[in-house]
GROMACS .gro file of C-alpha atoms in nm:
model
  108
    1UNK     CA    1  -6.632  -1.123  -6.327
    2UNK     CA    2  -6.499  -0.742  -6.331
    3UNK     CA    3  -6.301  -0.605  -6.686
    4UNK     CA    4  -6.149  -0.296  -6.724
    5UNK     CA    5  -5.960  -0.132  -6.976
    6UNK     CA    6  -5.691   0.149  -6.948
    7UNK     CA    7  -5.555   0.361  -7.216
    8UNK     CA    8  -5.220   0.600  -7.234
    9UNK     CA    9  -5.146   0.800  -7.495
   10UNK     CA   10  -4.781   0.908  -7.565
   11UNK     CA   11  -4.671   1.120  -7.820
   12UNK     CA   12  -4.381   0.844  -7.984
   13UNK     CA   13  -4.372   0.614  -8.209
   14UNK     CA   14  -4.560   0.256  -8.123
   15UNK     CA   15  -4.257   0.041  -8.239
   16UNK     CA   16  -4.035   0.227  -7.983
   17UNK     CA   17  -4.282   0.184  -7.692
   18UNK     CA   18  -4.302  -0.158  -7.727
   19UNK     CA   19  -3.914  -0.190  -7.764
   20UNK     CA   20  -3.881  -0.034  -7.410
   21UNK     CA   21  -4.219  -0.210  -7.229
   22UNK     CA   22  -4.214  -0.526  -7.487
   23UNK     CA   23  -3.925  -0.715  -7.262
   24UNK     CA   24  -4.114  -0.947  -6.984
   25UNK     CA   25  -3.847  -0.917  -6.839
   26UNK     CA   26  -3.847  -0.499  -6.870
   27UNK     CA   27  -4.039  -0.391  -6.604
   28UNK     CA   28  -3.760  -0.271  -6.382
   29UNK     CA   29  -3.673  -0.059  -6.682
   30UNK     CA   30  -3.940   0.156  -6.701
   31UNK     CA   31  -4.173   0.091  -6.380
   32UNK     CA   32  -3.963   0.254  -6.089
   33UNK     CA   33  -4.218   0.028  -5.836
   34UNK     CA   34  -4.036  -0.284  -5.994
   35UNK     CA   35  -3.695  -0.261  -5.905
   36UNK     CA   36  -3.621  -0.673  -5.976
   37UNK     CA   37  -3.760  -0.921  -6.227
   38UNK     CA   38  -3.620  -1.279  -6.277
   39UNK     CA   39  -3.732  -1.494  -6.521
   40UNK     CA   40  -3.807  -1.861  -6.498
   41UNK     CA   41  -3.956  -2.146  -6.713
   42UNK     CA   42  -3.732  -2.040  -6.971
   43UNK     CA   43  -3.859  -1.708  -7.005
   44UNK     CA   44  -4.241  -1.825  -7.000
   45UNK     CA   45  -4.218  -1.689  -6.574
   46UNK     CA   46  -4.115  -1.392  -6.408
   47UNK     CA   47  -4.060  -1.342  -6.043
   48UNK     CA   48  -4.126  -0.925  -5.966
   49UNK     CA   49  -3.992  -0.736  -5.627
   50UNK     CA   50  -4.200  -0.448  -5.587
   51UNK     CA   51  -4.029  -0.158  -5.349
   52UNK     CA   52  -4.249  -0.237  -5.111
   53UNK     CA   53  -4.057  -0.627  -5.118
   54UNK     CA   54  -4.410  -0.760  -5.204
   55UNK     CA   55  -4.342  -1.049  -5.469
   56UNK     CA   56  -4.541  -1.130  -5.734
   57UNK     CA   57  -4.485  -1.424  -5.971
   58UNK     CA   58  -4.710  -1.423  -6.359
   59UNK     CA   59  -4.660  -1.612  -6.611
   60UNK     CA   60  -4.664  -1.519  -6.984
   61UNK     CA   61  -4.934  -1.695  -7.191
   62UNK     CA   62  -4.865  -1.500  -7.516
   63UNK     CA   63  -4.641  -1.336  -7.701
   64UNK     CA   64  -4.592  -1.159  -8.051
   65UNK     CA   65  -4.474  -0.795  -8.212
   66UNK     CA   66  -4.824  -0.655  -8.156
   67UNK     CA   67  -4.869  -0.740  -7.801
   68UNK     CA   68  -4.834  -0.967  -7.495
   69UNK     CA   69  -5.077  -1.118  -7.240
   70UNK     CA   70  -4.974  -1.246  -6.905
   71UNK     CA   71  -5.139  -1.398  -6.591
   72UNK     CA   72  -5.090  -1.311  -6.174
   73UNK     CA   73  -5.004  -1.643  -6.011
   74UNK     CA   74  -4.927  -1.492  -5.677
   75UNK     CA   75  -4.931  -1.103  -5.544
   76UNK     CA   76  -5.024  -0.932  -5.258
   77UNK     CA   77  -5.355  -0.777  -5.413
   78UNK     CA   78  -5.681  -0.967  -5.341
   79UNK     CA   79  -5.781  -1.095  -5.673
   80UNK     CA   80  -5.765  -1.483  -5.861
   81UNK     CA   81  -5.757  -1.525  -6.233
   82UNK     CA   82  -5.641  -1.218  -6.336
   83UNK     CA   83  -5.519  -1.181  -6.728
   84UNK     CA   84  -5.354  -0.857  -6.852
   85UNK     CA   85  -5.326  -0.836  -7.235
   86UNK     CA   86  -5.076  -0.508  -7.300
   87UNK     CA   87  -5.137  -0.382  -7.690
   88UNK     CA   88  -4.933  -0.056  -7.840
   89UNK     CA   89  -5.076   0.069  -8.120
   90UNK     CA   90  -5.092   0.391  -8.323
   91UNK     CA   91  -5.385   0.577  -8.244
   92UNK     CA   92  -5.480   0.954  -8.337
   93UNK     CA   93  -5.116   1.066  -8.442
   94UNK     CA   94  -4.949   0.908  -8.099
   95UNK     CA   95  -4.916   0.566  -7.983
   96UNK     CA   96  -5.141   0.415  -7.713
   97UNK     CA   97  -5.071   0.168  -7.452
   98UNK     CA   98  -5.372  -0.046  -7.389
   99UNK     CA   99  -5.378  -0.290  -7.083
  100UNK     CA  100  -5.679  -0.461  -7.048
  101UNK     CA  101  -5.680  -0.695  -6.737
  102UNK     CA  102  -5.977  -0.908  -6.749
  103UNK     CA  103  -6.110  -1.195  -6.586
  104UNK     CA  104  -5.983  -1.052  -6.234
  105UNK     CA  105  -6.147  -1.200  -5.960
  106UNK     CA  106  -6.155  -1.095  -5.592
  107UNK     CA  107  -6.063  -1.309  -5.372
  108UNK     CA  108  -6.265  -1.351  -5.051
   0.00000   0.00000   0.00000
């Protein structure tokens, strides 16, 4: 089972980036690749259409003021049981970003 863990660091406040990437339904307001996002399941789903009109459909399995954590149902990359857990926090003066996708399978 592969895990990896990705870091930004942006020079605002934490409680502002997670008002802008904290929607599940956000994406197509601050990921240009994402241009459509449609909830379902009363909220709990999202449908995404990249640019590319690849769709991918996750589903949110948790959600709170410090962070969210989702799963890939369907998408055009090779992979099965992929989690994403999305954290801002303060860190060093600037707030960080942290996805950490783990579980992620390839599929063969």
């Amino acid at each position: 089972m592969a895990k990896a863990t990705a870091f930004i660091d942006l020079h605002t406040d934490a409680d502002k980036v997670w008002q802008l990437i904290g929607g599940f339904d956000a994406l197509p307001d601050w990921l240009p690749f994402i241009p459509q996002s449609t909830l379902s399941e009363g909220g709990r789903g999202r449908t995404l259409k990249s640019v590319d009109g690849d769709t991918i459909i996750e589903r949110l399995l948790d959600f709170n003021e410090a962070g969210c954590s989702y799963t890939i149902l369907l998408g055009p990359a090779p992979m099965r049981d992929y989690q994403s857990t999305e954290l801002p926090r303060r860190y060093r003066g600037a707030s960080q970003r942290r996805a950490t996708p783990s579980q992620a399978r390839r599929q063969r």
